[in-house]
Coordinates of C-alpha atoms and ligand atoms in Angstrom, one line a residue:
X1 CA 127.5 94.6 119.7
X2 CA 128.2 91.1 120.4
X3 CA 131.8 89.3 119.6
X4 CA 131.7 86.3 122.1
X5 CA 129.3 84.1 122.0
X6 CA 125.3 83.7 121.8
X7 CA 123.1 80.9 121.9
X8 CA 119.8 79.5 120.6
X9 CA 117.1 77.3 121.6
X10 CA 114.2 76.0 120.7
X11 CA 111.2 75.9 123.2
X12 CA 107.4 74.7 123.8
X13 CA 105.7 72.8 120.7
X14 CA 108.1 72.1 118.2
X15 CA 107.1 72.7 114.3
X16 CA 108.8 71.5 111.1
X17 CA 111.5 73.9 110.8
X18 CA 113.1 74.7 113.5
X19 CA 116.4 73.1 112.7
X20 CA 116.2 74.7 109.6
X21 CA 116.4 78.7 111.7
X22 CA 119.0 77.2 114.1
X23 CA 121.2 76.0 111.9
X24 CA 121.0 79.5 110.4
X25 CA 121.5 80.7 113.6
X26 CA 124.5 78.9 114.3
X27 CA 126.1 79.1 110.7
X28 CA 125.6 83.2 110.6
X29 CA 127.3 83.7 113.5
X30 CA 130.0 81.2 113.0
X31 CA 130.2 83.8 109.8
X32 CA 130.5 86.9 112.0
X33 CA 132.8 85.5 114.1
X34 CA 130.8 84.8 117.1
X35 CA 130.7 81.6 119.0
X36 CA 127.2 80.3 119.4
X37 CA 126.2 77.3 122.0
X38 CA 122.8 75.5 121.8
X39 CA 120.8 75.2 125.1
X40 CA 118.8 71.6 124.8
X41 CA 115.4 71.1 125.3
X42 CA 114.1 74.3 126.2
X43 CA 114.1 76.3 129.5
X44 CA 114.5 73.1 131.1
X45 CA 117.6 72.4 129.7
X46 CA 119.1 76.3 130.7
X47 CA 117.9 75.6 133.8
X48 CA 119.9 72.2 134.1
X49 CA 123.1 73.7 132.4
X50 CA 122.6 71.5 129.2
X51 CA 124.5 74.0 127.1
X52 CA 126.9 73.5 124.8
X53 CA 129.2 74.9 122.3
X54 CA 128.0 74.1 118.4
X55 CA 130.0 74.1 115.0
X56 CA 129.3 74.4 111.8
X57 CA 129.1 70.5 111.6
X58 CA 126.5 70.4 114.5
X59 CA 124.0 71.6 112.2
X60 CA 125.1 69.0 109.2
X61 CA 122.5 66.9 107.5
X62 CA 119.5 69.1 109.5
X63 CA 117.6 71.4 107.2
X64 CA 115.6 68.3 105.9
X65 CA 114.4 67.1 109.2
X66 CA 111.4 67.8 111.2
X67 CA 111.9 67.8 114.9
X68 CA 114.5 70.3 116.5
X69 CA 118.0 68.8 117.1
X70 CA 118.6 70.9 120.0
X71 CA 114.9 69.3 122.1
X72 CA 112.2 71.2 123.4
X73 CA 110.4 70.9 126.6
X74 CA 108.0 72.6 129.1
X75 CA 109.5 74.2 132.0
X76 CA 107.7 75.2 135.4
X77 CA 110.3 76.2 137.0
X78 CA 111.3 78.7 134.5
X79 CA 107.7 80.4 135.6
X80 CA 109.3 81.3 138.8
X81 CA 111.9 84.4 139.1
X82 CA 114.1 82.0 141.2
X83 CA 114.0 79.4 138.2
X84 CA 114.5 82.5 135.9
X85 CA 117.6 83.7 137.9
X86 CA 118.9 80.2 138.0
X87 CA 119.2 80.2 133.7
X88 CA 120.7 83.4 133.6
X89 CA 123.2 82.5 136.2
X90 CA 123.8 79.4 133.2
X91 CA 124.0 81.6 130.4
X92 CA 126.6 83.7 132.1
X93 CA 128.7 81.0 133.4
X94 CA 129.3 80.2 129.3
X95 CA 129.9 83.9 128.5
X96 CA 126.8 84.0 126.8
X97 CA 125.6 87.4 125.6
X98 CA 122.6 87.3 123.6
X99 CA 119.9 84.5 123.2
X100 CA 117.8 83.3 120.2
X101 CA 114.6 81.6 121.3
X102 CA 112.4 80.0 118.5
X103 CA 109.1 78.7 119.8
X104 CA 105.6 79.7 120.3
X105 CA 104.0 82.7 122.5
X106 CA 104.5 80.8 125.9
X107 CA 108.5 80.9 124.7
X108 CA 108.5 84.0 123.6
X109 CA 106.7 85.2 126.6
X110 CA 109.5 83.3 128.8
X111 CA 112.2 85.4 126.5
X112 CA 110.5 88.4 127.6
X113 CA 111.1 87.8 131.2
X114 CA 114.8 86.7 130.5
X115 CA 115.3 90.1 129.4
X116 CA 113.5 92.6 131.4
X117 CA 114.7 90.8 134.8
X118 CA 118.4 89.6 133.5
X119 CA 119.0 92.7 131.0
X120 CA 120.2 89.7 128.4
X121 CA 119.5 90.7 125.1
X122 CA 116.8 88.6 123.2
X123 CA 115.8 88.0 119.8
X124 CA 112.3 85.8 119.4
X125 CA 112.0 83.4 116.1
X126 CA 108.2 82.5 116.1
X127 CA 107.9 78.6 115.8
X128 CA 104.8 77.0 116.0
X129 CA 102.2 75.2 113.5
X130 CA 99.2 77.7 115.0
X131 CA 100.5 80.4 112.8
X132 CA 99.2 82.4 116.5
X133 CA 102.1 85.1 116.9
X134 CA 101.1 88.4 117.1
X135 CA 102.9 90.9 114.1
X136 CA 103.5 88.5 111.7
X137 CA 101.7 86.4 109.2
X138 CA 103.8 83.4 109.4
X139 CA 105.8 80.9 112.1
X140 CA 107.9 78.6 111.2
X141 CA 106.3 75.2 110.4
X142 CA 102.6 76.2 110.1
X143 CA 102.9 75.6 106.2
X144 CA 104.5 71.9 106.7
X145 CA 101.3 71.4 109.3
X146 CA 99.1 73.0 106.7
X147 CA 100.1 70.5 103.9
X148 CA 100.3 67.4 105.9
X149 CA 96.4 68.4 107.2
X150 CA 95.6 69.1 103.7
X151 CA 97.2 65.7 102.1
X152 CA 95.2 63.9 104.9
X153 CA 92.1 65.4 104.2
X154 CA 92.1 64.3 100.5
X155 CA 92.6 60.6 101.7
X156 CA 89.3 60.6 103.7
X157 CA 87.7 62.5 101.4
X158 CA 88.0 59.1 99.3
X159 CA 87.1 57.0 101.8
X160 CA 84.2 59.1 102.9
X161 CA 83.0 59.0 99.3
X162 CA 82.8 55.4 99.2
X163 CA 80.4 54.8 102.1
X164 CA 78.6 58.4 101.7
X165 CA 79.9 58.9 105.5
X166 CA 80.2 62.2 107.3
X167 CA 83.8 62.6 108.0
X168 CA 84.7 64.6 110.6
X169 CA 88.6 66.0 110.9
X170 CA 89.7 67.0 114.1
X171 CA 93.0 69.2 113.4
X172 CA 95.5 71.4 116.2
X173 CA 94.4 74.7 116.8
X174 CA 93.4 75.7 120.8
X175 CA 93.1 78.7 120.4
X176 CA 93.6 79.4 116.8
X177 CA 91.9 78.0 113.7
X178 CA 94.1 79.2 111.0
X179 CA 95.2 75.6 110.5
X180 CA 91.6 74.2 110.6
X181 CA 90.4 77.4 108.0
X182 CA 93.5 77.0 106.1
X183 CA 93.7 73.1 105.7
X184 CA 90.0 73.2 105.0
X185 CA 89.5 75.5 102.0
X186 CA 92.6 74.5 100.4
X187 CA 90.9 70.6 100.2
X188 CA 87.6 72.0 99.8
X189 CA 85.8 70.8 102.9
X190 CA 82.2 71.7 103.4
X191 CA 82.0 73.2 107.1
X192 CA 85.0 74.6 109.1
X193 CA 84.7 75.3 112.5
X194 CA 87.0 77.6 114.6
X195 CA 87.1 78.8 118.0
X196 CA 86.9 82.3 116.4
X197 CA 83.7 82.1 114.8
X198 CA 80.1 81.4 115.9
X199 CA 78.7 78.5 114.3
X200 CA 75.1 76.3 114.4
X201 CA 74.9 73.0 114.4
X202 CA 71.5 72.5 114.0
X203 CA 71.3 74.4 110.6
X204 CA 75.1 72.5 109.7
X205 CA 73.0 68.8 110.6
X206 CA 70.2 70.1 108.6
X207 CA 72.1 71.4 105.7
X208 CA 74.0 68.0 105.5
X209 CA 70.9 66.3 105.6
X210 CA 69.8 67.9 102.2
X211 CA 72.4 67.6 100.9
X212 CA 72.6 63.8 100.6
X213 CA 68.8 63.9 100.2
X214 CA 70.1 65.6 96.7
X215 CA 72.5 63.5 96.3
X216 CA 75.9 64.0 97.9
X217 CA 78.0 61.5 98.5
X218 CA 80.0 62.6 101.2
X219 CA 80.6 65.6 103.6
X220 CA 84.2 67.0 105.3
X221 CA 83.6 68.9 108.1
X222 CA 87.3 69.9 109.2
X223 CA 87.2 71.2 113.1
X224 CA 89.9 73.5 115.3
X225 CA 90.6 71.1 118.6
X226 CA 89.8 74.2 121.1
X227 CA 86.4 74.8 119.0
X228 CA 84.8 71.4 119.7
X229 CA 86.5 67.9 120.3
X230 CA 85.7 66.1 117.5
X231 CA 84.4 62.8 118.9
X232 CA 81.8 64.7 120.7
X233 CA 80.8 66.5 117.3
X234 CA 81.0 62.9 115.4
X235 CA 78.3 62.0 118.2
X236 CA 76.0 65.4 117.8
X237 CA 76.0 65.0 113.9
X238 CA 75.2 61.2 113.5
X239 CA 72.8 61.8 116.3
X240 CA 70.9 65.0 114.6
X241 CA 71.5 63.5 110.8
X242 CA 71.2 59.4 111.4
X243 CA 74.2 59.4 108.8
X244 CA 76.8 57.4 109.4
X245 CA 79.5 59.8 110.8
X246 CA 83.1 58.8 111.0
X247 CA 85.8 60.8 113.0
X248 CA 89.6 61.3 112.4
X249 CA 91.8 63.1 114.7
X250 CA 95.2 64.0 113.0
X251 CA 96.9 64.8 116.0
X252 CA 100.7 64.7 116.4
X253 CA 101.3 63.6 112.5
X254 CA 100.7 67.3 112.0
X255 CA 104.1 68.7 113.9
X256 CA 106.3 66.0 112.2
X257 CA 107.8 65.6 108.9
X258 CA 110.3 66.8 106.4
X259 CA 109.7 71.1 106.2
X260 CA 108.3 72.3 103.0
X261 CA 110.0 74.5 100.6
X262 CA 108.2 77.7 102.5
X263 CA 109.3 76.2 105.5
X264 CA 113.2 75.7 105.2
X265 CA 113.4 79.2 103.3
X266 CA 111.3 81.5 105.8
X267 CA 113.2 79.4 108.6
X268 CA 116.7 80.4 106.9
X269 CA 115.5 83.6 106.5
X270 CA 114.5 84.4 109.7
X271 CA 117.5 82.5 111.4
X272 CA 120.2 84.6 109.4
X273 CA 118.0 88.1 110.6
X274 CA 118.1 86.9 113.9
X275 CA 121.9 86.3 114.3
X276 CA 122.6 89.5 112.3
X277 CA 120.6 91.6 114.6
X278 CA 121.0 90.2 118.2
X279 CA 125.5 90.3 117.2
X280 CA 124.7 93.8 116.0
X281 CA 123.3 94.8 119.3
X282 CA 119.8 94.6 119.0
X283 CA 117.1 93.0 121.1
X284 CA 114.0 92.7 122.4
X285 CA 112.6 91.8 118.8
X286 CA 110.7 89.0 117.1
X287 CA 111.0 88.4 113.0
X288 CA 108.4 87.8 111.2
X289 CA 107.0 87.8 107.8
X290 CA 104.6 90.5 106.9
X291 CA 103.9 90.1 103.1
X292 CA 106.6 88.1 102.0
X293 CA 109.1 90.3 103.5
X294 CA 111.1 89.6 106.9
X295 CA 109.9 92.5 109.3
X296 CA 110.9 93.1 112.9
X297 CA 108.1 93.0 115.5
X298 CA 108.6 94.6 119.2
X299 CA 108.9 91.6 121.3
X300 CA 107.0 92.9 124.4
X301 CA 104.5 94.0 121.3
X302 CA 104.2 90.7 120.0
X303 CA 103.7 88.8 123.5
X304 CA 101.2 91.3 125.3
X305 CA 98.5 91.0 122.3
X306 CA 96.5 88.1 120.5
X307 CA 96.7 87.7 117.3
X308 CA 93.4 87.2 114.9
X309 CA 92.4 84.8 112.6
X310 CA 93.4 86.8 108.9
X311 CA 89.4 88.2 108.3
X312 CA 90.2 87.5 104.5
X313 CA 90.3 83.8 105.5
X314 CA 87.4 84.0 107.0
X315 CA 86.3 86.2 104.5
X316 CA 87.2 83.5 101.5
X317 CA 85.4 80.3 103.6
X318 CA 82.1 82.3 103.9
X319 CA 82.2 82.7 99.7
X320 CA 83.7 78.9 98.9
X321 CA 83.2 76.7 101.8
Ligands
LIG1 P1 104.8 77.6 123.2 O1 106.1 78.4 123.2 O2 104.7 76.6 122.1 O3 103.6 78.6 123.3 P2 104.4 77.0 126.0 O4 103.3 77.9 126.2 O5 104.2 75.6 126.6 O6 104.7 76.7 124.5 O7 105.7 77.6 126.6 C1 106.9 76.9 126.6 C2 107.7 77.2 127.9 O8 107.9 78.7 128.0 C3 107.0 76.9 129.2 O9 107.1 75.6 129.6 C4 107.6 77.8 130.2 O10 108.9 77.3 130.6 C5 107.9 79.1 129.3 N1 106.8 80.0 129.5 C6 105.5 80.0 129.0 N2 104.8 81.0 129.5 C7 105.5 81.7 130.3 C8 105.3 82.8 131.2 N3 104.1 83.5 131.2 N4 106.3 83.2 132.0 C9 107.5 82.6 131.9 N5 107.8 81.5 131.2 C10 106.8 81.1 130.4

């Protein structure tokens, strides 16, 4: 049971979102009685001491915005148990008892380490646009990044149409293509290519090919980033199909942006659970969603395995893609 204070922070990528859980955060526990501080950008910033107390008004005129209010950054020296010992020396200096970290599996995996070396309790909020954290089937911001990929799509799609070009979509995803498979049913692309799942070139060149000999006007191929870069695939297709290929790399436009709906609620939702739990003495947990309800994942559980792109996904773009 916590009755001084905790903090949150937001860590690695940042997603549309985030201010939306930590001002949860901090309003819940202002609620329960508990002080909260926010630790600014990141690891970096507990490392540097940039920690301070927040209030109610800190988190004013937030749930709107993309971003994170509070920064986010990569660390290095956090990697280290000396860098490690250094932010926990910081966290006690404040009184701080129990720590909210919202960011990907790198953050998480950092909040891990806080608490089997310092003993502080931790409770994980899983922000990122990859929708990649293991035991649950959402993270805050991968619906904003979803739509924004999807609105995008539907613009070339016209532009595509006009010229009868190849367009070729490069979207995030490293390591995970649930924004590629997701973004590219939901605008009805014709080829989506993951880093989870084989594909052929040749027979894709040689479908296309046919295609426009029939007719079609124009083709949407959307691609993962850690599949294939997409300028080198622009140069294999209008290489193998001599039609004029065009390629579009959404990059950074997909972490920014006003949160959707699904985004501000889950994020409230998840922030309030997190407060709740880590001032009632849990830790070492990660909420999720699994099937529209908030469920609590082990936190060592959720960082030790790799999540899978949802079969049904793939499942669905085999039938309609
Ligand atoms: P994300 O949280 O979006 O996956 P990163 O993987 O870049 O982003 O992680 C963000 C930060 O978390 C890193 O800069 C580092 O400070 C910390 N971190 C990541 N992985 C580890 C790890 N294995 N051990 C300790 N800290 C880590």
């Amino acid at each position: 049971m916590i009755t001084g204070a905790i903090a949150v922070m937001t860590s690695g990528g940042d997603s549309p979102g985030m201010n939306a859980a930590a001002r949860a955060v901090v309003r819940t526990a202002l609620y329960e009685g508990v002080k909260v501080f926010g630790i600014y950008n990141g690891y970096k910033g507990m490392l540097e001491d940039d920690i301070h107390e927040l209030t109610s008004r800190s988190v004013s005129d937030l749930i709107q915005r993309g971003g994170t209010f509070l920064g986010t950054a990569r660390c290095m020296e956090f990697k280290t148990v000396e860098g490690r010992r250094k932010g926990l020396d910081n966290l006690e200096k404040h009184g701080i008892e129990g720590l909210v970290i919202i960011g990907g599996d790198g953050s998480l995996t950092g909040g891990s380490m806080l608490s089997k070396e310092g003993g502080i309790p931790i409770v994980g909020l899983p922000g990122t646009i990859d929708n990649d954290v293991w035991g649950t089937d959402y993270t805050i911001g991968c619906d904003t990044a979803a739509n924004t990929a999807v609105d995008a799509i539907n613009k070339l799609r016209d532009t595509a149409s006009a010229h009868r070009r190849i367009m070729i979509v490069e979207v995030m995803g490293h390591t995970s293509g649930w924004l590629a498979m997701t973004s590219g049913i939901a605008s009805g692309a014709e080829y989506i290519i993951v880093p989870e799942v084989k594909y052929n070139i040749d027979e894709i060149c040689e479908d296309i090919v046919e295609s426009y000999a029939h007719g079609r006007r124009y083709t949407i191929i959307v691609v993962a980033e850690g599949a294939c870069s997409g300028v080198g695939l622009k140069n294999v297709v209008q290489e193998k199909t001599k039609i004029d290929t065009r390629v579009s790399i959404l990059g950074h436009i997909q972490r920014g942006g006003s949160p959707t709906l699904e985004d501000r609620i889950k994020a409230s939702m998840l922030g309030e659970r997190a407060a709740l739990a880590l001032i009632s003495g849990v830790n070492d947990v990660v909420f999720g969603f699994d099937e529209g309800k908030v469920v609590s994942i082990n936190l060592f559980d959720s960082v030790n395995n790799k999540k899978p792109l949802d079969p049904e996904l793939v499942r669905l773009a085999s039938v309609l893609v």
